[in-house]
C-alpha cells in the first residue's frame, strides 16, 4: 500500500490496493456465497435433517484421495491429470518462494516454501495439465458436447497466472517487470473470479459432498463412491 | 453432436401441448425452478465442471454407441441448462424434447450420482424437468392415466372397491385348495402386519398375491389387507412428479395402517413404491422417516428366513443371476439381504458385473415402462447393456425383486433373445418352501 | 351407559376353549360396547355363522364380511349366500340381494344401516333397505350423516374409455347424497362430511394439477389452494380445512387463511368448548398438536394421531409416536413410557384421568395416566370410564375365558 502512495504505478497498484481488493472480494465473495447457499438449503427442508458428519467425512475421504472411488478407478488417466493439476496449482500458489516473500514483506509472516526447481516443475505440470484438459474438451465427444466457451475461458483464466509466472521467472518473451505485472493482474482476476464462477467448486465441493454423502450413507445405506 | 431421434408421438405430450400457450410454460418453469427448487438446483448447476466422469456410468449412453446426447450431464445440458440459458422462454418444441429426454431416456436410477466427483444429483435435476412437464400437463399418456386413477381411487388401474374385495376373496378360496383353512384377512383390526399389494396383482398377476398369501399363512403371520382404498402400494403419480397425488397416496397408506392399528406395513416386490413409501412421499408430507416401519418384501423374506419362520424344502439347481433393483439396493442397501435369500433358494449363482449398489438399471424403471407401448423401443435400446450383462452370466433364471425390473427384463429377454426366465422371490419361495403336513388340505 | 351393569366386578361371559372344541375355526372376535357379548365368526358344517356368547345363529353363509356390533348391541354383517350378497342383522336376513355389498356403516344411535352396493354394472348405496333411485358407474366410500337419515358416496358420473386422459382430466367424479349427484364434476373429491344439522355436505375437490378447494353442496369456494386435506364443519355454517400455500400448510376457515403456516397440518377437530385442535408438523420431522394455531412446545419424531378432548374441552390428548414407540400426550405432556401399540385412550369425565389399552411384546395391559396397571391379559378391549368417572369397565381374555370386568378407580390407582 505504502509503496503505491510513494510511487504510484501500475506495478505498485497491483502489488498494493488491487491485491487488497482481490483478497477482499475472494474472501467476502466466498463468505457471501456460502451464506446464501446455507440459507437456501434451509428452504429445501430435506437437506439439513439428514446431514451426517460420519458419512460426509466418508464421502470426502473417498473423493479426496486418488482412486478412492470407482469412478476414479474407471478413469485412471483423467484422475491422474486432475489430481496432479489440483495439487500443483494449490501448492505453487501457496508455497512459492516469491509468494511467501511478498507475505513476509507486508505482514512479516513466513511459512514453508517449495524448492525453486520443484515449484518450477509443478508450474510446468499445471500448464501441461491445462493443455491436456483443453485437448480433452476438444477431442472427447461427450465432453465436447458439454463444453461451452465459458469452460475454455475459465481454463484460460487459471492458466494465465501460471504461464506468466513461468515466463517471468525464466525472463522469457517480455521484460521481467512487465510479465510480472501481467502475472499479478491475471492472478488477481482469478482470485476474484473464484466465488462467482464455476471456480466456486473449490468450496462448494464440500457442500455437495456433504449432502450426497449423507443421503447415500446415512439414509440409503449405500455408497456414493 | 446433435439430438437425433426417431419421431414418436405420445398424445399425452403432443396433444396436450397443442392446447398450451407459452405463458403457461413460462409459469410452470418459474414456479418449479424459482419457488420449489432452491439451493440444490443452483449449487448442482454451478458445480458441474463438465468433466464427463458421469458419462460412462449411464446405461443409456453405453447402450447407444456412446452418443453424448444420452450421457447424464448431456441430458442435463439439453434440459435444465437449456431452460436456464433461455431464461425460461422455451417453446413447445423444446418441451417436447425435454419430455422425451426426462421420461424416456433417464430412469432416475442415480448411478451417475455415484460417479460424479461432486455428487451432483443428476436424477434430481432431471426430475425437476418432469415436474415442469407435469405442471404443463405434458406427461406420457399411460403415466397420466394411472396418475389420474390414483387421484381418486388411490389405485393405479381404476379398480372399484368391490373389485378389490371380490378378488381377494376368490383368491382366498383358491388358496384353500393348497393350504387348509387359508385366510386372507380383510380389514382386520389390530393385526401385526398390514400387507399392501401391487395394483396389477389384483387383476393380471393374481398368482403373485396368492403366493404372498401362501407365505403369510405358512409363516403364521398375523396379517391383514385393507378393506378400503389404499390397498395398492404403487404410486405412478411419482413418475410424473405429481407430488400432490403422490403425497395423498402415501398418506392414505399410513392412515389405513393407523386406523387398523397394525405394527408395520409390509409390501411386496416393488421398487418405486418403496421409494415413495419411505422417502419421496414421506418427505413431501413432512415426515423425516416412515412413521411406522414400512417393510419391503426383500427385508420381510430375509427376516422370515433368518428367524426360521419358513423353511426351504428344495433348491433350484439351474444357474441363477440376481438383478439389483435400484430403488431397494442403491437406495436402501438391500443387496446383502437379497443375496442371503437367493443363497437359500438357489445352488448356482452367477453374479452380474457390475453388481449390488453399482448395478445397472433394467432400463424400465423411473416410469419408463409406465410411459406405455410407444416408448417401448426407447426402453429396449437403453437396456442393451443390461441384456449383455445378463447374457454374460450364462444364467437361465434372473431373480428380480421388483415389478418394474421383472417386466423390463422379461421384455429385454424377448427382444434380445436371452433365453432366461425372470422370477419374483415371492413365487420362488412359495414354490420351494416347506408346507407342514398339518397345513395341507 | 348409565343402564349398564357397573356393579358386578367380574363376569365370566364365555369359555372360549369350548368354542374351539365345538367349531372348526373361529375368527374376527368382537365384543359389544357394554362388553356383555363376545361374538365370533365360526365355521359350522353348513358354512359360516356367528357365535354370540356360545350361541350360534340359525342362518349360515358362504362368507361373512364387515361384522359389527352396533352401539345398541345388534350384530350386523354383509354376507354371501348362493353367490349373492345381502345384509344380516341379529339372525334375520334382508330379502334384497346384491351383486356385491361392502362398507357397512351405522349411525351413532344405530338407527340406520347403510352400505355400498353393486347391482349389475351399477353402483350406489342401500340405506335402511332402500336402494338409491340413481345408480352410477362407480361408487366409493360411504359417508353417513349423524342422524343416519342421509348417506353419500363419491360417484363416477362419466364413463370414458381407459386412457382417455383428456376426458378424465375434465373430471368424472362427484358426490351423490341420497342418490342425487352434484352438478359439478372434479378430478378428485374426498374428505366429505355432513354438517352437524345433517343438511349440508362439504368435501375437498381437486380442480386441476395444483388447484384445490372446498365445495359445499356442490358450490366451490372462490379461494384456490395448492393442496388441501379433509374439511370439517365447525358448526352448521363454518367449514375449516387444512390447505397448502407457498409458505406451507395452514388452516382455512370459509376460504380465509386463519392459522400460521406449518410444515404439515391435518386432522383438525373442534373441542367441546369450541376451540380447534389439529395435528401439525412445526418443522420437518417434528410433530405435535396445535390449539387455535399455537403448537405445543414439545414435539414428537414419528407421528401424532388425531386429537381427542375431555368433556369440558380443557384437556386435549393425542396418541403420539416418538423415537419409534407409541405413547400418549395430554395438554402437551407425554407419558414417560412408550409401548409397542396403544389403543384409543379415554379421558375420564372430569378430564383428570386417561386410560388406554396398550401392548408390549404380545401382552396386553391397561395404562392409566402413563402408569401400567399390573394385571396382564391375553387380549383386552378398550376400557371405558363410568359416567361418574369412578369406575373402569373393560373386557378381556384370560386363560381362555372372556371376562367382563369392572374396576374402581382406586383399585386401578393402587
mmCIF file of N, CA, C and O in Angstrom, chain B residues 210-245:
data_model
loop_
_atom_site.group_PDB
_atom_site.id
_atom_site.type_symbol
_atom_site.label_atom_id
_atom_site.label_comp_id
_atom_site.label_asym_id
_atom_site.label_seq_id
_atom_site.Cartn_x
_atom_site.Cartn_y
_atom_site.Cartn_z
ATOM 1 N N UNK B 210 -51.573 -64.462 -4.467
ATOM 2 C CA UNK B 210 -51.883 -65.754 -3.847
ATOM 3 C C UNK B 210 -50.634 -66.336 -3.196
ATOM 4 O O UNK B 210 -50.679 -66.841 -2.076
ATOM 5 N N UNK B 211 -49.507 -66.238 -3.902
ATOM 6 C CA UNK B 211 -48.275 -66.793 -3.347
ATOM 7 C C UNK B 211 -47.833 -66.052 -2.090
ATOM 8 O O UNK B 211 -47.326 -66.647 -1.154
ATOM 9 N N UNK B 212 -48.018 -64.739 -2.079
ATOM 10 C CA UNK B 212 -47.683 -63.988 -0.881
ATOM 11 C C UNK B 212 -48.592 -64.444 0.263
ATOM 12 O O UNK B 212 -48.134 -64.652 1.394
ATOM 13 N N UNK B 213 -49.868 -64.635 -0.046
ATOM 14 C CA UNK B 213 -50.818 -65.086 0.982
ATOM 15 C C UNK B 213 -50.413 -66.467 1.497
ATOM 16 O O UNK B 213 -50.529 -66.758 2.692
ATOM 17 N N UNK B 214 -49.925 -67.284 0.595
ATOM 18 C CA UNK B 214 -49.486 -68.626 0.973
ATOM 19 C C UNK B 214 -48.321 -68.533 1.969
ATOM 20 O O UNK B 214 -48.312 -69.208 3.005
ATOM 21 N N UNK B 215 -47.371 -67.663 1.658
ATOM 22 C CA UNK B 215 -46.220 -67.490 2.550
ATOM 23 C C UNK B 215 -46.684 -66.960 3.908
ATOM 24 O O UNK B 215 -46.265 -67.443 4.953
ATOM 25 N N UNK B 216 -47.596 -65.993 3.887
ATOM 26 C CA UNK B 216 -48.108 -65.420 5.134
ATOM 27 C C UNK B 216 -48.759 -66.502 5.983
ATOM 28 O O UNK B 216 -48.574 -66.557 7.196
ATOM 29 N N UNK B 217 -49.537 -67.368 5.335
ATOM 30 C CA UNK B 217 -50.229 -68.423 6.061
ATOM 31 C C UNK B 217 -49.255 -69.445 6.632
ATOM 32 O O UNK B 217 -49.365 -69.835 7.785
ATOM 33 N N UNK B 218 -48.296 -69.851 5.803
ATOM 34 C CA UNK B 218 -47.336 -70.866 6.263
ATOM 35 C C UNK B 218 -46.450 -70.292 7.379
ATOM 36 O O UNK B 218 -46.146 -70.976 8.350
ATOM 37 N N UNK B 219 -46.078 -69.037 7.242
ATOM 38 C CA UNK B 219 -45.228 -68.417 8.267
ATOM 39 C C UNK B 219 -46.029 -67.979 9.495
ATOM 40 O O UNK B 219 -45.466 -67.459 10.444
ATOM 41 N N UNK B 220 -47.343 -68.211 9.439
ATOM 42 C CA UNK B 220 -48.257 -67.860 10.545
ATOM 43 C C UNK B 220 -48.130 -66.393 10.949
ATOM 44 O O UNK B 220 -48.004 -66.044 12.132
ATOM 45 N N UNK B 221 -48.175 -65.543 9.955
ATOM 46 C CA UNK B 221 -48.113 -64.108 10.213
ATOM 47 C C UNK B 221 -49.515 -63.606 10.565
ATOM 48 O O UNK B 221 -50.496 -63.991 9.933
ATOM 49 N N UNK B 222 -49.584 -62.777 11.566
ATOM 50 C CA UNK B 222 -50.841 -62.139 11.951
ATOM 51 C C UNK B 222 -51.002 -60.923 11.038
ATOM 52 O O UNK B 222 -50.426 -59.889 11.282
ATOM 53 N N UNK B 223 -51.754 -61.104 9.961
ATOM 54 C CA UNK B 223 -51.744 -60.071 8.920
ATOM 55 C C UNK B 223 -53.132 -59.701 8.440
ATOM 56 O O UNK B 223 -54.125 -60.348 8.772
ATOM 57 N N UNK B 224 -53.189 -58.667 7.650
ATOM 58 C CA UNK B 224 -54.445 -58.264 7.016
ATOM 59 C C UNK B 224 -54.143 -57.469 5.748
ATOM 60 O O UNK B 224 -53.023 -56.995 5.572
ATOM 61 N N UNK B 225 -55.145 -57.373 4.904
ATOM 62 C CA UNK B 225 -55.054 -56.441 3.774
ATOM 63 C C UNK B 225 -56.138 -55.386 3.987
ATOM 64 O O UNK B 225 -57.098 -55.639 4.719
ATOM 65 N N UNK B 226 -56.010 -54.210 3.358
ATOM 66 C CA UNK B 226 -57.013 -53.162 3.607
ATOM 67 C C UNK B 226 -58.395 -53.535 3.073
ATOM 68 O O UNK B 226 -58.499 -54.253 2.080
ATOM 69 N N UNK B 227 -59.430 -53.050 3.738
ATOM 70 C CA UNK B 227 -60.793 -53.238 3.251
ATOM 71 C C UNK B 227 -61.292 -51.972 2.557
ATOM 72 O O UNK B 227 -62.465 -51.848 2.247
ATOM 73 N N UNK B 228 -60.368 -51.019 2.364
ATOM 74 C CA UNK B 228 -60.761 -49.745 1.756
ATOM 75 C C UNK B 228 -59.720 -49.383 0.701
ATOM 76 O O UNK B 228 -58.775 -50.124 0.479
ATOM 77 N N UNK B 229 -59.891 -48.218 0.104
ATOM 78 C CA UNK B 229 -58.857 -47.720 -0.803
ATOM 79 C C UNK B 229 -57.561 -47.607 -0.024
ATOM 80 O O UNK B 229 -57.559 -47.354 1.183
ATOM 81 N N UNK B 230 -56.458 -47.758 -0.754
ATOM 82 C CA UNK B 230 -55.161 -47.709 -0.087
ATOM 83 C C UNK B 230 -54.499 -49.073 -0.082
ATOM 84 O O UNK B 230 -53.423 -49.245 0.459
ATOM 85 N N UNK B 231 -55.130 -50.064 -0.727
ATOM 86 C CA UNK B 231 -54.552 -51.419 -0.763
ATOM 87 C C UNK B 231 -53.422 -51.509 -1.777
ATOM 88 O O UNK B 231 -52.572 -52.387 -1.675
ATOM 89 N N UNK B 232 -53.422 -50.608 -2.765
ATOM 90 C CA UNK B 232 -52.443 -50.669 -3.854
ATOM 91 C C UNK B 232 -51.235 -49.809 -3.476
ATOM 92 O O UNK B 232 -51.364 -48.603 -3.309
ATOM 93 N N UNK B 233 -50.083 -50.456 -3.340
ATOM 94 C CA UNK B 233 -48.920 -49.679 -2.911
ATOM 95 C C UNK B 233 -48.273 -48.863 -4.028
ATOM 96 O O UNK B 233 -47.403 -48.061 -3.785
ATOM 97 N N UNK B 234 -48.663 -49.097 -5.273
ATOM 98 C CA UNK B 234 -47.998 -48.374 -6.362
ATOM 99 C C UNK B 234 -48.284 -46.875 -6.254
ATOM 100 O O UNK B 234 -49.244 -46.451 -5.610
ATOM 101 N N UNK B 235 -47.408 -46.113 -6.885
ATOM 102 C CA UNK B 235 -47.530 -44.658 -6.802
ATOM 103 C C UNK B 235 -47.031 -44.054 -8.104
ATOM 104 O O UNK B 235 -45.973 -43.443 -8.179
ATOM 105 N N UNK B 236 -47.837 -44.261 -9.161
ATOM 106 C CA UNK B 236 -47.396 -43.853 -10.500
ATOM 107 C C UNK B 236 -47.338 -42.336 -10.641
ATOM 108 O O UNK B 236 -46.677 -41.819 -11.528
ATOM 109 N N UNK B 237 -48.039 -41.644 -9.776
ATOM 110 C CA UNK B 237 -48.018 -40.182 -9.815
ATOM 111 C C UNK B 237 -46.590 -39.682 -9.604
ATOM 112 O O UNK B 237 -46.195 -38.644 -10.145
ATOM 113 N N UNK B 238 -45.831 -40.432 -8.834
ATOM 114 C CA UNK B 238 -44.445 -40.072 -8.572
ATOM 115 C C UNK B 238 -43.645 -39.948 -9.872
ATOM 116 O O UNK B 238 -42.790 -39.074 -10.006
ATOM 117 N N UNK B 239 -43.922 -40.812 -10.843
ATOM 118 C CA UNK B 239 -43.181 -40.772 -12.113
ATOM 119 C C UNK B 239 -43.381 -39.440 -12.833
ATOM 120 O O UNK B 239 -42.510 -38.976 -13.551
ATOM 121 N N UNK B 240 -44.573 -38.885 -12.668
ATOM 122 C CA UNK B 240 -44.852 -37.611 -13.331
ATOM 123 C C UNK B 240 -44.422 -36.446 -12.446
ATOM 124 O O UNK B 240 -44.641 -35.298 -12.792
ATOM 125 N N UNK B 241 -43.846 -36.748 -11.277
ATOM 126 C CA UNK B 241 -43.554 -35.726 -10.276
ATOM 127 C C UNK B 241 -44.836 -34.965 -9.924
ATOM 128 O O UNK B 241 -44.821 -33.764 -9.689
ATOM 129 N N UNK B 242 -45.953 -35.696 -9.935
ATOM 130 C CA UNK B 242 -47.219 -35.153 -9.465
ATOM 131 C C UNK B 242 -47.219 -35.358 -7.954
ATOM 132 O O UNK B 242 -47.770 -36.323 -7.430
ATOM 133 N N UNK B 243 -46.551 -34.440 -7.257
ATOM 134 C CA UNK B 243 -46.324 -34.618 -5.826
ATOM 135 C C UNK B 243 -47.623 -34.554 -5.023
ATOM 136 O O UNK B 243 -47.741 -35.157 -3.971
ATOM 137 N N UNK B 244 -48.581 -33.776 -5.531
ATOM 138 C CA UNK B 244 -49.854 -33.642 -4.820
ATOM 139 C C UNK B 244 -50.507 -35.015 -4.681
ATOM 140 O O UNK B 244 -50.944 -35.406 -3.599
ATOM 141 N N UNK B 245 -50.562 -35.739 -5.794
ATOM 142 C CA UNK B 245 -51.167 -37.068 -5.762
ATOM 143 C C UNK B 245 -50.277 -38.049 -5.006
ATOM 144 O O UNK B 245 -50.755 -38.839 -4.201
#
